Amino acid sequence: MIIAEQKPLDEIKSMIADYQKVLILGCGTCVTICFAGGEKEVGILASALRMATRLDGQDKEFIEATVQRQCEYEFNEEVADLVKEADVVLSLACGIGVQTMNEQFPEKLTLPGLNTKFLGQPTEQGVWDERCLACGDCVLYKTGGICPIARCSKSLLNGPCGGSQNGKCEINPEVDCAWQLIYDRLKALGKLDLMMEVKSPKDWSASHAGGPGKIVREDLRL
Amino acid sequence: MKSDSNLEKVLSAGHFAVTAELGPPKNADPEVVRKKARMLKGCADAFNVTDGQTAVVRMASWAACLIQKEEGLDPIVQMTCRDRNRIALQMDVLGAAALGINNILCLSGDHMSFGNHPESKGVYDIDSIQLVKMVKDMRDEKKFQCGEEMKVEPRLFIGAAANPFADPFDYRPYRLAKKVAAGADFIQTQIVFNVPKFREYMKRVCDLGLHEKVYILAGVAPIKSSGAARYMASQVPGMDVPQEFVDRMVAAIKGIPSPKSIADPEKKKEVRRRRREAWQAEGIKICAEIIQQVREIPGVAGVHIMAIEWEEAVHEIVSQAGLLPRPTV
Ligand code: SF4
Ligand code: SF4
């Protein structure tokens, strides 16, 4: 899922400085699960902003709402009236939700309340780790199901580099070396031969390097 | 011959080769390179210029290579995948060859987080093994990575790095095999302090027959002080410094009073100088000893001396190791 975290309160305050009535709009999908922008976080942020802006002597009104999935028009329709009423929307969805809102309600500005961080997974209570870079040409079948693109700091296809030490990456002893993980997994699977072939350069044009991604499925179009 | 490289000639004539590192300056002063080149001339068969080592901005490797070439040295241009995509890499390969640079060392490159611009975006379009293959195809097939053909190929002697002390240890000889399969002509290893571990690594390398397909140069470096020894032993990832050497560096200054205990500034200076000299002498001695030990290990075709920001030491090291004069081939 998409992992995000809230922007610093001061940054949010300066973003909404020129507006009086702010709709704080959460999203019920990924950012709810990673505790960044669900109904609960909308409530907490609204209280914090009410308090902070009052202390600053500003008279602002905060409306709270959460839709099930902010990246789809059909769910956002439910809050169309609230959007109309507000001076600005402060979205607690990922960057995709923010852009969907801006497209869907062009007469109103929707601001990002979160920093969208990565595609990842909760690995422990309160810990999220990056797992995929959406490279457009998945190589997990060659690497024992562990992604070298997102999880190796240098996205190596022929790792591990000379900085791999005690299972950790050269950039930080807190970071696992993806290629040590791949080696261990392939060894356990009896597939170490996959580590012996020289893997060719990747076709990055399948990823964002080839321009903004787009998929058109003629079979599904109306 | 694959190139006009002096290093290639020395190695193929069967000599025990010596390469040394020449660190480029953190400014635009060509004199720094010239001075180091004059100092190093005759001490080794070819001279590496690092490419933004530890991700710190320094003079471009190819430019410093050109300056040392003007001084009559045989340069090895280092090229990392950190800062260039395959387009830029191939352009630099053509440019380096056009300038008369005969050797290249292909590296992934230290991550940006180590350096002085940690906010930069890394490239890592291809990795070091793919770079070796790409340069080999340019040279031997006259083909760019995309498959297009070229008229005049870059005639480079192709090198790659290996770290026998990185993990997983069991895999390291096989990763070297990949570099050889990709087309490496020579290998320069990470600095060897732990000779027994390196010997074990080389045994496995020879069991795979790799020493017959590639020239392996063992990396060595002089230790500057006991503090540096401790730092390398504990702080530098991928470096394995046995306690023995830390102890010897400590013992080297035995009998010299600590500068902290001296008030007189002149005497303090004098004591500092004595300590420095004692350390440097021991550091150079250890380095020469390691060279003699690795020279005995089957499959080792030469040494690569990395006297980082201490190029003055190289002459004494090769001299003590009995590697002077360098052969003319
Ligand atoms: S290989 Fe590509 S698509 Fe597959 S997990 Fe990694 S980044 Fe994602
Ligand atoms: S240490 Fe491992 S994860 Fe880190 S850059 Fe090297 S191969 Fe990749």
PDB file of C-alpha atoms in Angstrom, chain B residues 71-279:
ATOM      1  CA  GLU B  71      53.510  14.047 -16.944  1.00  0.00           C
ATOM      2  CA  GLY B  72      54.235  10.707 -18.585  1.00  0.00           C
ATOM      3  CA  LEU B  73      52.189   8.369 -16.372  1.00  0.00           C
ATOM      4  CA  ASP B  74      49.772   5.645 -17.484  1.00  0.00           C
ATOM      5  CA  PRO B  75      46.433   6.661 -15.981  1.00  0.00           C
ATOM      6  CA  ILE B  76      43.510   4.469 -14.904  1.00  0.00           C
ATOM      7  CA  VAL B  77      40.263   6.411 -15.096  1.00  0.00           C
ATOM      8  CA  GLN B  78      37.772   5.339 -12.435  1.00  0.00           C
ATOM      9  CA  MET B  79      34.146   5.515 -13.444  1.00  0.00           C
ATOM     10  CA  THR B  80      31.154   5.082 -11.178  1.00  0.00           C
ATOM     11  CA  CYS B  81      27.529   4.409 -12.047  1.00  0.00           C
ATOM     12  CA  ARG B  82      26.367   6.669  -9.235  1.00  0.00           C
ATOM     13  CA  ASP B  83      26.413   9.911 -11.198  1.00  0.00           C
ATOM     14  CA  ARG B  84      25.901   8.894 -14.836  1.00  0.00           C
ATOM     15  CA  ASN B  85      23.379   6.935 -16.797  1.00  0.00           C
ATOM     16  CA  ARG B  86      24.414   4.646 -19.655  1.00  0.00           C
ATOM     17  CA  ILE B  87      24.380   7.554 -22.097  1.00  0.00           C
ATOM     18  CA  ALA B  88      26.796   9.652 -20.038  1.00  0.00           C
ATOM     19  CA  LEU B  89      28.977   6.645 -19.210  1.00  0.00           C
ATOM     20  CA  GLN B  90      29.450   5.723 -22.849  1.00  0.00           C
ATOM     21  CA  MET B  91      30.192   9.330 -23.769  1.00  0.00           C
ATOM     22  CA  ASP B  92      32.854   9.478 -21.056  1.00  0.00           C
ATOM     23  CA  VAL B  93      34.295   6.140 -22.176  1.00  0.00           C
ATOM     24  CA  LEU B  94      34.686   7.495 -25.718  1.00  0.00           C
ATOM     25  CA  GLY B  95      36.112  10.757 -24.385  1.00  0.00           C
ATOM     26  CA  ALA B  96      38.618   9.087 -22.082  1.00  0.00           C
ATOM     27  CA  ALA B  97      39.843   6.797 -24.866  1.00  0.00           C
ATOM     28  CA  ALA B  98      40.092   9.743 -27.266  1.00  0.00           C
ATOM     29  CA  LEU B  99      42.328  11.547 -24.749  1.00  0.00           C
ATOM     30  CA  GLY B 100      44.705   8.586 -24.775  1.00  0.00           C
ATOM     31  CA  ILE B 101      43.643   7.112 -21.454  1.00  0.00           C
ATOM     32  CA  ASN B 102      44.214   3.353 -21.722  1.00  0.00           C
ATOM     33  CA  ASN B 103      42.726   1.892 -18.545  1.00  0.00           C
ATOM     34  CA  ILE B 104      39.341   2.087 -16.878  1.00  0.00           C
ATOM     35  CA  LEU B 105      38.126   0.861 -13.501  1.00  0.00           C
ATOM     36  CA  CYS B 106      34.373   0.220 -13.461  1.00  0.00           C
ATOM     37  CA  LEU B 107      32.602   0.822 -10.151  1.00  0.00           C
ATOM     38  CA  SER B 108      29.092   1.145  -8.747  1.00  0.00           C
ATOM     39  CA  GLY B 109      30.257   4.025  -6.554  1.00  0.00           C
ATOM     40  CA  ASP B 110      29.852   4.966  -2.907  1.00  0.00           C
ATOM     41  CA  HIS B 111      26.311   6.023  -2.071  1.00  0.00           C
ATOM     42  CA  MET B 112      25.499   9.756  -2.016  1.00  0.00           C
ATOM     43  CA  SER B 113      24.671   9.591   1.687  1.00  0.00           C
ATOM     44  CA  PHE B 114      28.412   9.332   2.495  1.00  0.00           C
ATOM     45  CA  GLY B 115      29.409  12.516   0.749  1.00  0.00           C
ATOM     46  CA  ASN B 116      29.055  16.273   0.848  1.00  0.00           C
ATOM     47  CA  HIS B 117      25.844  16.385  -1.188  1.00  0.00           C
ATOM     48  CA  PRO B 118      23.648  13.833   0.568  1.00  0.00           C
ATOM     49  CA  GLU B 119      20.536  15.516  -0.858  1.00  0.00           C
ATOM     50  CA  SER B 120      21.478  14.607  -4.427  1.00  0.00           C
ATOM     51  CA  LYS B 121      19.644  12.074  -6.560  1.00  0.00           C
ATOM     52  CA  GLY B 122      21.671   8.983  -7.420  1.00  0.00           C
ATOM     53  CA  VAL B 123      21.553   7.564 -10.941  1.00  0.00           C
ATOM     54  CA  TYR B 124      22.422   3.845 -10.761  1.00  0.00           C
ATOM     55  CA  ASP B 125      20.947   3.213 -14.194  1.00  0.00           C
ATOM     56  CA  ILE B 126      23.311   0.248 -14.589  1.00  0.00           C
ATOM     57  CA  ASP B 127      25.623  -1.457 -12.103  1.00  0.00           C
ATOM     58  CA  SER B 128      29.377  -2.053 -12.131  1.00  0.00           C
ATOM     59  CA  ILE B 129      29.114  -5.494 -13.726  1.00  0.00           C
ATOM     60  CA  GLN B 130      26.884  -4.169 -16.484  1.00  0.00           C
ATOM     61  CA  LEU B 131      29.371  -1.317 -16.979  1.00  0.00           C
ATOM     62  CA  VAL B 132      32.219  -3.801 -17.464  1.00  0.00           C
ATOM     63  CA  LYS B 133      30.130  -5.625 -20.079  1.00  0.00           C
ATOM     64  CA  MET B 134      29.178  -2.384 -21.796  1.00  0.00           C
ATOM     65  CA  VAL B 135      32.806  -1.193 -22.107  1.00  0.00           C
ATOM     66  CA  LYS B 136      33.869  -4.629 -23.327  1.00  0.00           C
ATOM     67  CA  ASP B 137      31.175  -4.646 -26.006  1.00  0.00           C
ATOM     68  CA  MET B 138      32.203  -1.139 -27.050  1.00  0.00           C
ATOM     69  CA  ARG B 139      35.821  -2.258 -27.376  1.00  0.00           C
ATOM     70  CA  ASP B 140      35.481  -5.782 -28.769  1.00  0.00           C
ATOM     71  CA  GLU B 141      32.195  -5.631 -30.692  1.00  0.00           C
ATOM     72  CA  LYS B 142      32.351  -1.915 -31.561  1.00  0.00           C
ATOM     73  CA  LYS B 143      28.817  -1.718 -30.257  1.00  0.00           C
ATOM     74  CA  PHE B 144      27.014   0.661 -27.973  1.00  0.00           C
ATOM     75  CA  GLN B 145      24.819  -0.757 -25.251  1.00  0.00           C
ATOM     76  CA  CYS B 146      21.778  -0.224 -27.479  1.00  0.00           C
ATOM     77  CA  GLY B 147      23.364  -2.398 -30.182  1.00  0.00           C
ATOM     78  CA  GLU B 148      24.265   0.403 -32.597  1.00  0.00           C
ATOM     79  CA  GLU B 149      27.713   0.177 -34.145  1.00  0.00           C
ATOM     80  CA  MET B 150      30.577   2.649 -33.981  1.00  0.00           C
ATOM     81  CA  LYS B 151      33.525   3.275 -36.286  1.00  0.00           C
ATOM     82  CA  VAL B 152      36.432   3.754 -33.885  1.00  0.00           C
ATOM     83  CA  GLU B 153      36.259   1.730 -30.689  1.00  0.00           C
ATOM     84  CA  PRO B 154      37.644   2.747 -27.261  1.00  0.00           C
ATOM     85  CA  ARG B 155      40.716   0.565 -26.715  1.00  0.00           C
ATOM     86  CA  LEU B 156      40.686   0.292 -22.952  1.00  0.00           C
ATOM     87  CA  PHE B 157      42.163  -2.219 -20.519  1.00  0.00           C
ATOM     88  CA  ILE B 158      39.122  -2.959 -18.369  1.00  0.00           C
ATOM     89  CA  GLY B 159      39.261  -3.203 -14.606  1.00  0.00           C
ATOM     90  CA  ALA B 160      36.779  -3.926 -11.866  1.00  0.00           C
ATOM     91  CA  ALA B 161      36.884  -3.929  -8.078  1.00  0.00           C
ATOM     92  CA  ALA B 162      36.358  -6.774  -5.630  1.00  0.00           C
ATOM     93  CA  ASN B 163      35.942  -6.743  -1.886  1.00  0.00           C
ATOM     94  CA  PRO B 164      36.969 -10.119  -0.465  1.00  0.00           C
ATOM     95  CA  PHE B 165      35.956  -8.947   3.017  1.00  0.00           C
ATOM     96  CA  ALA B 166      32.370  -7.974   2.278  1.00  0.00           C
ATOM     97  CA  ASP B 167      29.460 -10.306   2.947  1.00  0.00           C
ATOM     98  CA  PRO B 168      28.396 -12.927   2.134  1.00  0.00           C
ATOM     99  CA  PHE B 169      31.984 -14.238   2.109  1.00  0.00           C
ATOM    100  CA  ASP B 170      31.016 -17.487   0.375  1.00  0.00           C
ATOM    101  CA  TYR B 171      29.512 -15.592  -2.539  1.00  0.00           C
ATOM    102  CA  ARG B 172      32.408 -13.188  -3.147  1.00  0.00           C
ATOM    103  CA  PRO B 173      34.443 -15.478  -5.442  1.00  0.00           C
ATOM    104  CA  TYR B 174      31.312 -16.070  -7.538  1.00  0.00           C
ATOM    105  CA  ARG B 175      30.644 -12.365  -7.822  1.00  0.00           C
ATOM    106  CA  LEU B 176      34.216 -12.015  -9.056  1.00  0.00           C
ATOM    107  CA  ALA B 177      33.420 -14.741 -11.590  1.00  0.00           C
ATOM    108  CA  LYS B 178      30.544 -12.581 -12.830  1.00  0.00           C
ATOM    109  CA  LYS B 179      32.897  -9.648 -13.332  1.00  0.00           C
ATOM    110  CA  VAL B 180      35.249 -11.896 -15.276  1.00  0.00           C
ATOM    111  CA  ALA B 181      32.385 -13.259 -17.380  1.00  0.00           C
ATOM    112  CA  ALA B 182      31.304  -9.679 -18.057  1.00  0.00           C
ATOM    113  CA  GLY B 183      34.750  -8.953 -19.474  1.00  0.00           C
ATOM    114  CA  ALA B 184      37.087  -7.631 -16.761  1.00  0.00           C
ATOM    115  CA  ASP B 185      40.794  -7.809 -17.689  1.00  0.00           C
ATOM    116  CA  PHE B 186      42.089  -6.872 -14.260  1.00  0.00           C
ATOM    117  CA  ILE B 187      40.784  -6.630 -10.704  1.00  0.00           C
ATOM    118  CA  GLN B 188      41.815  -4.302  -7.888  1.00  0.00           C
ATOM    119  CA  THR B 189      40.688  -5.507  -4.477  1.00  0.00           C
ATOM    120  CA  GLN B 190      39.656  -3.700  -1.337  1.00  0.00           C
ATOM    121  CA  ILE B 191      42.542  -3.008   1.051  1.00  0.00           C
ATOM    122  CA  VAL B 192      43.941  -6.239   2.475  1.00  0.00           C
ATOM    123  CA  PHE B 193      44.994  -6.225   6.127  1.00  0.00           C
ATOM    124  CA  ASN B 194      43.635  -9.623   7.047  1.00  0.00           C
ATOM    125  CA  VAL B 195      46.035 -11.716   4.969  1.00  0.00           C
ATOM    126  CA  PRO B 196      44.808 -15.173   6.121  1.00  0.00           C
ATOM    127  CA  LYS B 197      41.237 -14.308   5.126  1.00  0.00           C
ATOM    128  CA  PHE B 198      42.460 -12.974   1.784  1.00  0.00           C
ATOM    129  CA  ARG B 199      44.464 -16.166   1.261  1.00  0.00           C
ATOM    130  CA  GLU B 200      41.309 -18.224   1.813  1.00  0.00           C
ATOM    131  CA  TYR B 201      39.429 -16.015  -0.658  1.00  0.00           C
ATOM    132  CA  MET B 202      42.179 -16.394  -3.246  1.00  0.00           C
ATOM    133  CA  LYS B 203      42.153 -20.158  -2.807  1.00  0.00           C
ATOM    134  CA  ARG B 204      38.482 -20.220  -3.721  1.00  0.00           C
ATOM    135  CA  VAL B 205      39.125 -17.830  -6.615  1.00  0.00           C
ATOM    136  CA  CYS B 206      41.844 -20.130  -7.950  1.00  0.00           C
ATOM    137  CA  ASP B 207      39.602 -23.182  -7.476  1.00  0.00           C
ATOM    138  CA  LEU B 208      37.196 -21.490  -9.873  1.00  0.00           C
ATOM    139  CA  GLY B 209      40.103 -20.938 -12.275  1.00  0.00           C
ATOM    140  CA  LEU B 210      39.552 -17.185 -12.276  1.00  0.00           C
ATOM    141  CA  HIS B 211      43.227 -16.282 -11.778  1.00  0.00           C
ATOM    142  CA  GLU B 212      43.869 -17.671 -15.251  1.00  0.00           C
ATOM    143  CA  LYS B 213      41.301 -15.398 -16.831  1.00  0.00           C
ATOM    144  CA  VAL B 214      41.936 -12.126 -15.017  1.00  0.00           C
ATOM    145  CA  TYR B 215      44.859 -10.338 -13.376  1.00  0.00           C
ATOM    146  CA  ILE B 216      44.166  -9.828  -9.673  1.00  0.00           C
ATOM    147  CA  LEU B 217      45.870  -6.939  -7.912  1.00  0.00           C
ATOM    148  CA  ALA B 218      45.610  -7.012  -4.123  1.00  0.00           C
ATOM    149  CA  GLY B 219      44.751  -3.655  -2.571  1.00  0.00           C
ATOM    150  CA  VAL B 220      47.084  -2.414   0.161  1.00  0.00           C
ATOM    151  CA  ALA B 221      47.383   0.808   2.160  1.00  0.00           C
ATOM    152  CA  PRO B 222      49.732   2.291   4.737  1.00  0.00           C
ATOM    153  CA  ILE B 223      48.202   3.082   8.139  1.00  0.00           C
ATOM    154  CA  LYS B 224      48.929   6.644   9.248  1.00  0.00           C
ATOM    155  CA  SER B 225      48.551   6.426  13.032  1.00  0.00           C
ATOM    156  CA  SER B 226      47.147   4.259  15.817  1.00  0.00           C
ATOM    157  CA  GLY B 227      43.991   6.387  15.706  1.00  0.00           C
ATOM    158  CA  ALA B 228      43.630   5.684  11.991  1.00  0.00           C
ATOM    159  CA  ALA B 229      44.138   1.960  12.639  1.00  0.00           C
ATOM    160  CA  ARG B 230      41.408   1.927  15.269  1.00  0.00           C
ATOM    161  CA  TYR B 231      39.112   3.961  13.067  1.00  0.00           C
ATOM    162  CA  MET B 232      39.558   1.630  10.110  1.00  0.00           C
ATOM    163  CA  ALA B 233      39.131  -1.415  12.309  1.00  0.00           C
ATOM    164  CA  SER B 234      35.834  -0.276  13.776  1.00  0.00           C
ATOM    165  CA  GLN B 235      34.248   2.404  11.600  1.00  0.00           C
ATOM    166  CA  VAL B 236      34.906   1.690   7.935  1.00  0.00           C
ATOM    167  CA  PRO B 237      32.437  -0.787   6.439  1.00  0.00           C
ATOM    168  CA  GLY B 238      34.046  -3.576   4.480  1.00  0.00           C
ATOM    169  CA  MET B 239      37.447  -3.103   6.141  1.00  0.00           C
ATOM    170  CA  ASP B 240      38.967  -5.887   8.203  1.00  0.00           C
ATOM    171  CA  VAL B 241      41.973  -4.712  10.284  1.00  0.00           C
ATOM    172  CA  PRO B 242      43.374  -7.367  12.647  1.00  0.00           C
ATOM    173  CA  GLN B 243      44.153  -6.250  16.216  1.00  0.00           C
ATOM    174  CA  GLU B 244      47.823  -7.088  15.650  1.00  0.00           C
ATOM    175  CA  PHE B 245      48.260  -4.049  13.424  1.00  0.00           C
ATOM    176  CA  VAL B 246      46.414  -1.747  15.790  1.00  0.00           C
ATOM    177  CA  ASP B 247      48.771  -2.927  18.549  1.00  0.00           C
ATOM    178  CA  ARG B 248      51.857  -2.394  16.407  1.00  0.00           C
ATOM    179  CA  MET B 249      50.806   1.154  15.595  1.00  0.00           C
ATOM    180  CA  VAL B 250      50.302   1.839  19.305  1.00  0.00           C
ATOM    181  CA  ALA B 251      53.691   0.299  20.139  1.00  0.00           C
ATOM    182  CA  ALA B 252      55.386   2.403  17.440  1.00  0.00           C
ATOM    183  CA  ILE B 253      55.238   5.552  19.571  1.00  0.00           C
ATOM    184  CA  LYS B 254      56.240   3.886  22.839  1.00  0.00           C
ATOM    185  CA  GLY B 255      58.761   6.030  24.688  1.00  0.00           C
ATOM    186  CA  ILE B 256      57.681   9.252  22.989  1.00  0.00           C
ATOM    187  CA  PRO B 257      55.896  11.484  25.515  1.00  0.00           C
ATOM    188  CA  SER B 258      52.312  12.538  24.796  1.00  0.00           C
ATOM    189  CA  PRO B 259      52.117  16.070  23.385  1.00  0.00           C
ATOM    190  CA  LYS B 260      49.327  16.748  25.857  1.00  0.00           C
ATOM    191  CA  SER B 261      51.803  16.478  28.751  1.00  0.00           C
ATOM    192  CA  ILE B 262      54.071  19.192  27.323  1.00  0.00           C
ATOM    193  CA  ALA B 263      53.443  22.891  27.841  1.00  0.00           C
ATOM    194  CA  ASP B 264      56.242  24.462  25.785  1.00  0.00           C
ATOM    195  CA  PRO B 265      54.823  24.972  22.254  1.00  0.00           C
ATOM    196  CA  GLU B 266      58.153  24.342  20.510  1.00  0.00           C
ATOM    197  CA  LYS B 267      58.743  21.089  22.372  1.00  0.00           C
ATOM    198  CA  LYS B 268      55.133  20.095  21.804  1.00  0.00           C
ATOM    199  CA  LYS B 269      55.629  20.525  18.078  1.00  0.00           C
ATOM    200  CA  GLU B 270      58.808  18.511  18.186  1.00  0.00           C
ATOM    201  CA  VAL B 271      57.108  15.647  20.046  1.00  0.00           C
ATOM    202  CA  ARG B 272      54.216  15.684  17.568  1.00  0.00           C
ATOM    203  CA  ARG B 273      56.683  15.409  14.699  1.00  0.00           C
ATOM    204  CA  ARG B 274      58.496  12.506  16.349  1.00  0.00           C
ATOM    205  CA  ARG B 275      55.232  10.682  16.904  1.00  0.00           C
ATOM    206  CA  ARG B 276      54.109  11.263  13.345  1.00  0.00           C
ATOM    207  CA  GLU B 277      57.402   9.999  11.963  1.00  0.00           C
ATOM    208  CA  ALA B 278      57.367   6.909  14.165  1.00  0.00           C
ATOM    209  CA  TRP B 279      53.806   6.109  13.104  1.00  0.00           C
TER     210      TRP B 279
END
